[in-house]
Amino acid sequence: MQGTALPYEYQIDVADDDIDFMGHVNNASYLKWVQDAVISHWRGLAPPEAVAQHLWVALKHEITYRRPAFLEDDVVATVLLEKVHGARVFYETIIKRGTDVLAEVKSSWCCLDAETLRPARIAQNVIDHFFAKIDDQP
């Protein structure tokens, strides 16, 4: 048993080019934000040697849009590593403005060896960096 996934918060800067013809954030920007947030999560929690040895490719994003986002919004993505299965990793990312959920994203990724560009399993001692130890839980 791994324990509880450590939430990772990623601040999103809404840029002028994120805004579409209707005056709110274009759906394509959410994909960019999720990719940036997941990669930042990996780089922020994994040991430096693991970061240097692995690359990530998104396989699937399933996005449920709840509310529009706008240029001046303070937007944060909270990333959780849900499951690791071989070279595949499954994430949940919640994008919020304050307490309002803007989008919920389920995504799957493939870990690649940085040298061979072939799928690579992640060692358990690396995976453990993404979860609170069961002993540490209240």
PDB file of C-alpha atoms in Angstrom:
ATOM      1  CA  MET A   1       0.000   0.000   0.000  1.00  0.00           C
ATOM      2  CA  GLN A   2       1.395   3.401  -0.977  1.00  0.00           C
ATOM      3  CA  GLY A   3      -0.422   5.864   1.239  1.00  0.00           C
ATOM      4  CA  THR A   4      -2.137   9.033   0.130  1.00  0.00           C
ATOM      5  CA  ALA A   5      -1.098  10.933  -3.003  1.00  0.00           C
ATOM      6  CA  LEU A   6       0.585  14.227  -2.216  1.00  0.00           C
ATOM      7  CA  PRO A   7      -1.331  17.086  -3.849  1.00  0.00           C
ATOM      8  CA  TYR A   8       0.796  19.392  -5.962  1.00  0.00           C
ATOM      9  CA  GLU A   9      -0.370  22.936  -6.694  1.00  0.00           C
ATOM     10  CA  TYR A  10       0.627  24.616  -9.928  1.00  0.00           C
ATOM     11  CA  GLN A  11      -0.085  28.333 -10.427  1.00  0.00           C
ATOM     12  CA  ILE A  12      -1.442  29.137 -13.884  1.00  0.00           C
ATOM     13  CA  ASP A  13      -0.906  32.496 -15.540  1.00  0.00           C
ATOM     14  CA  VAL A  14      -3.762  33.232 -17.910  1.00  0.00           C
ATOM     15  CA  ALA A  15      -2.175  34.898 -20.948  1.00  0.00           C
ATOM     16  CA  ASP A  16      -3.728  37.099 -23.635  1.00  0.00           C
ATOM     17  CA  ASP A  17      -3.333  34.304 -26.201  1.00  0.00           C
ATOM     18  CA  ASP A  18      -5.370  31.938 -23.977  1.00  0.00           C
ATOM     19  CA  ILE A  19      -8.484  34.035 -24.617  1.00  0.00           C
ATOM     20  CA  ASP A  20     -10.765  33.052 -27.481  1.00  0.00           C
ATOM     21  CA  PHE A  21     -13.312  34.951 -29.559  1.00  0.00           C
ATOM     22  CA  MET A  22     -15.919  34.605 -26.779  1.00  0.00           C
ATOM     23  CA  GLY A  23     -13.726  36.400 -24.223  1.00  0.00           C
ATOM     24  CA  HIS A  24     -12.812  33.398 -22.093  1.00  0.00           C
ATOM     25  CA  VAL A  25     -10.032  30.835 -22.013  1.00  0.00           C
ATOM     26  CA  ASN A  26      -9.963  28.576 -25.067  1.00  0.00           C
ATOM     27  CA  ASN A  27     -10.361  24.864 -24.358  1.00  0.00           C
ATOM     28  CA  ALA A  28      -6.969  24.128 -25.942  1.00  0.00           C
ATOM     29  CA  SER A  29      -5.286  26.200 -23.221  1.00  0.00           C
ATOM     30  CA  TYR A  30      -6.554  23.765 -20.579  1.00  0.00           C
ATOM     31  CA  LEU A  31      -4.621  20.986 -22.321  1.00  0.00           C
ATOM     32  CA  LYS A  32      -1.462  23.081 -22.262  1.00  0.00           C
ATOM     33  CA  TRP A  33      -2.018  23.870 -18.570  1.00  0.00           C
ATOM     34  CA  VAL A  34      -2.507  20.213 -17.648  1.00  0.00           C
ATOM     35  CA  GLN A  35       0.637  19.201 -19.508  1.00  0.00           C
ATOM     36  CA  ASP A  36       2.641  21.961 -17.826  1.00  0.00           C
ATOM     37  CA  ALA A  37       1.209  21.103 -14.380  1.00  0.00           C
ATOM     38  CA  VAL A  38       1.915  17.359 -14.657  1.00  0.00           C
ATOM     39  CA  ILE A  39       5.485  17.921 -15.876  1.00  0.00           C
ATOM     40  CA  SER A  40       6.048  20.441 -13.064  1.00  0.00           C
ATOM     41  CA  HIS A  41       4.656  17.878 -10.589  1.00  0.00           C
ATOM     42  CA  TRP A  42       7.168  15.280 -11.824  1.00  0.00           C
ATOM     43  CA  ARG A  43      10.083  17.723 -11.697  1.00  0.00           C
ATOM     44  CA  GLY A  44       9.032  19.051  -8.292  1.00  0.00           C
ATOM     45  CA  LEU A  45       8.680  15.707  -6.484  1.00  0.00           C
ATOM     46  CA  ALA A  46      10.898  13.176  -8.263  1.00  0.00           C
ATOM     47  CA  PRO A  47      14.590  12.887  -7.365  1.00  0.00           C
ATOM     48  CA  PRO A  48      16.856  14.834  -9.767  1.00  0.00           C
ATOM     49  CA  GLU A  49      18.430  11.667 -11.195  1.00  0.00           C
ATOM     50  CA  ALA A  50      14.964  10.269 -12.050  1.00  0.00           C
ATOM     51  CA  VAL A  51      14.006  13.567 -13.713  1.00  0.00           C
ATOM     52  CA  ALA A  52      17.167  13.393 -15.841  1.00  0.00           C
ATOM     53  CA  GLN A  53      16.540   9.758 -16.834  1.00  0.00           C
ATOM     54  CA  HIS A  54      12.844   9.995 -17.808  1.00  0.00           C
ATOM     55  CA  LEU A  55      10.633  11.905 -20.217  1.00  0.00           C
ATOM     56  CA  TRP A  56       6.831  11.965 -20.426  1.00  0.00           C
ATOM     57  CA  VAL A  57       4.367  11.626 -23.275  1.00  0.00           C
ATOM     58  CA  ALA A  58       0.665  12.256 -22.764  1.00  0.00           C
ATOM     59  CA  LEU A  59      -1.483   9.379 -24.018  1.00  0.00           C
ATOM     60  CA  LYS A  60      -4.958  10.592 -23.133  1.00  0.00           C
ATOM     61  CA  HIS A  61      -6.722  13.584 -21.577  1.00  0.00           C
ATOM     62  CA  GLU A  62     -10.366  13.471 -20.562  1.00  0.00           C
ATOM     63  CA  ILE A  63     -11.529  16.967 -19.620  1.00  0.00           C
ATOM     64  CA  THR A  64     -14.808  17.947 -18.024  1.00  0.00           C
ATOM     65  CA  TYR A  65     -15.298  21.697 -18.297  1.00  0.00           C
ATOM     66  CA  ARG A  66     -17.339  23.213 -15.448  1.00  0.00           C
ATOM     67  CA  ARG A  67     -16.978  27.004 -15.738  1.00  0.00           C
ATOM     68  CA  PRO A  68     -15.178  29.447 -18.034  1.00  0.00           C
ATOM     69  CA  ALA A  69     -11.924  31.142 -17.033  1.00  0.00           C
ATOM     70  CA  PHE A  70     -11.042  34.728 -17.901  1.00  0.00           C
ATOM     71  CA  LEU A  71      -7.915  36.840 -18.386  1.00  0.00           C
ATOM     72  CA  GLU A  72      -7.654  38.322 -14.882  1.00  0.00           C
ATOM     73  CA  ASP A  73      -8.494  35.072 -13.038  1.00  0.00           C
ATOM     74  CA  ASP A  74      -6.237  33.589 -10.370  1.00  0.00           C
ATOM     75  CA  VAL A  75      -6.127  29.949 -11.541  1.00  0.00           C
ATOM     76  CA  VAL A  76      -4.492  26.991  -9.790  1.00  0.00           C
ATOM     77  CA  ALA A  77      -4.183  23.372 -10.920  1.00  0.00           C
ATOM     78  CA  THR A  78      -3.989  20.709  -8.218  1.00  0.00           C
ATOM     79  CA  VAL A  79      -2.306  17.553  -9.501  1.00  0.00           C
ATOM     80  CA  LEU A  80      -2.604  14.090  -7.956  1.00  0.00           C
ATOM     81  CA  LEU A  81      -0.833  10.949  -9.087  1.00  0.00           C
ATOM     82  CA  GLU A  82      -3.583   8.328  -8.945  1.00  0.00           C
ATOM     83  CA  LYS A  83      -1.880   5.150 -10.095  1.00  0.00           C
ATOM     84  CA  VAL A  84       1.262   3.738 -11.676  1.00  0.00           C
ATOM     85  CA  HIS A  85       1.013   0.662 -13.874  1.00  0.00           C
ATOM     86  CA  GLY A  86       4.255  -0.333 -15.562  1.00  0.00           C
ATOM     87  CA  ALA A  87       5.338   2.611 -17.711  1.00  0.00           C
ATOM     88  CA  ARG A  88       1.841   4.173 -17.555  1.00  0.00           C
ATOM     89  CA  VAL A  89       0.880   6.764 -14.998  1.00  0.00           C
ATOM     90  CA  PHE A  90      -2.618   8.057 -14.295  1.00  0.00           C
ATOM     91  CA  TYR A  91      -3.253  11.585 -13.033  1.00  0.00           C
ATOM     92  CA  GLU A  92      -6.156  13.666 -11.828  1.00  0.00           C
ATOM     93  CA  THR A  93      -5.863  17.430 -12.205  1.00  0.00           C
ATOM     94  CA  ILE A  94      -8.433  19.867 -10.833  1.00  0.00           C
ATOM     95  CA  ILE A  95      -8.265  23.417 -12.198  1.00  0.00           C
ATOM     96  CA  LYS A  96      -9.833  26.045  -9.929  1.00  0.00           C
ATOM     97  CA  ARG A  97     -10.444  29.745  -9.556  1.00  0.00           C
ATOM     98  CA  GLY A  98     -10.753  30.174  -5.798  1.00  0.00           C
ATOM     99  CA  THR A  99     -13.304  27.555  -4.738  1.00  0.00           C
ATOM    100  CA  ASP A 100     -14.879  27.306  -8.208  1.00  0.00           C
ATOM    101  CA  VAL A 101     -13.894  24.202 -10.155  1.00  0.00           C
ATOM    102  CA  LEU A 102     -13.230  25.240 -13.752  1.00  0.00           C
ATOM    103  CA  ALA A 103     -12.240  21.826 -15.098  1.00  0.00           C
ATOM    104  CA  GLU A 104     -11.565  18.273 -13.982  1.00  0.00           C
ATOM    105  CA  VAL A 105      -9.026  16.297 -15.968  1.00  0.00           C
ATOM    106  CA  LYS A 106      -8.169  12.609 -15.986  1.00  0.00           C
ATOM    107  CA  SER A 107      -5.035  11.868 -17.955  1.00  0.00           C
ATOM    108  CA  SER A 108      -2.700   9.009 -18.662  1.00  0.00           C
ATOM    109  CA  TRP A 109       0.967   9.308 -19.517  1.00  0.00           C
ATOM    110  CA  CYS A 110       3.775   7.055 -20.676  1.00  0.00           C
ATOM    111  CA  CYS A 111       7.176   7.271 -19.030  1.00  0.00           C
ATOM    112  CA  LEU A 112      10.066   7.083 -21.506  1.00  0.00           C
ATOM    113  CA  ASP A 113      13.744   6.378 -20.972  1.00  0.00           C
ATOM    114  CA  ALA A 114      15.442   9.672 -21.890  1.00  0.00           C
ATOM    115  CA  GLU A 115      18.197   7.917 -23.870  1.00  0.00           C
ATOM    116  CA  THR A 116      16.324   5.195 -25.755  1.00  0.00           C
ATOM    117  CA  LEU A 117      12.922   6.944 -25.940  1.00  0.00           C
ATOM    118  CA  ARG A 118      11.332   3.570 -25.139  1.00  0.00           C
ATOM    119  CA  PRO A 119       8.715   3.038 -22.426  1.00  0.00           C
ATOM    120  CA  ALA A 120      10.315   2.691 -18.992  1.00  0.00           C
ATOM    121  CA  ARG A 121       8.957   1.504 -15.667  1.00  0.00           C
ATOM    122  CA  ILE A 122       9.417   3.846 -12.731  1.00  0.00           C
ATOM    123  CA  ALA A 123      11.232   2.390  -9.741  1.00  0.00           C
ATOM    124  CA  GLN A 124       9.172   2.026  -6.565  1.00  0.00           C
ATOM    125  CA  ASN A 125      11.581   4.221  -4.585  1.00  0.00           C
ATOM    126  CA  VAL A 126      10.832   7.024  -7.094  1.00  0.00           C
ATOM    127  CA  ILE A 127       7.060   6.458  -6.971  1.00  0.00           C
ATOM    128  CA  ASP A 128       7.211   6.690  -3.174  1.00  0.00           C
ATOM    129  CA  HIS A 129       8.154  10.404  -3.468  1.00  0.00           C
ATOM    130  CA  PHE A 130       4.607  11.121  -4.693  1.00  0.00           C
ATOM    131  CA  PHE A 131       2.768   9.597  -1.721  1.00  0.00           C
ATOM    132  CA  ALA A 132       2.591  10.325   2.003  1.00  0.00           C
ATOM    133  CA  LYS A 133       3.781   7.370   4.008  1.00  0.00           C
ATOM    134  CA  ILE A 134       1.008   5.511   5.788  1.00  0.00           C
ATOM    135  CA  ASP A 135       2.840   6.121   9.109  1.00  0.00           C
ATOM    136  CA  ASP A 136       2.693   9.902   8.476  1.00  0.00           C
ATOM    137  CA  GLN A 137      -1.077  10.002   8.012  1.00  0.00           C
ATOM    138  CA  PRO A 138      -3.317  11.228  10.867  1.00  0.00           C
TER     139      PRO A 138
END
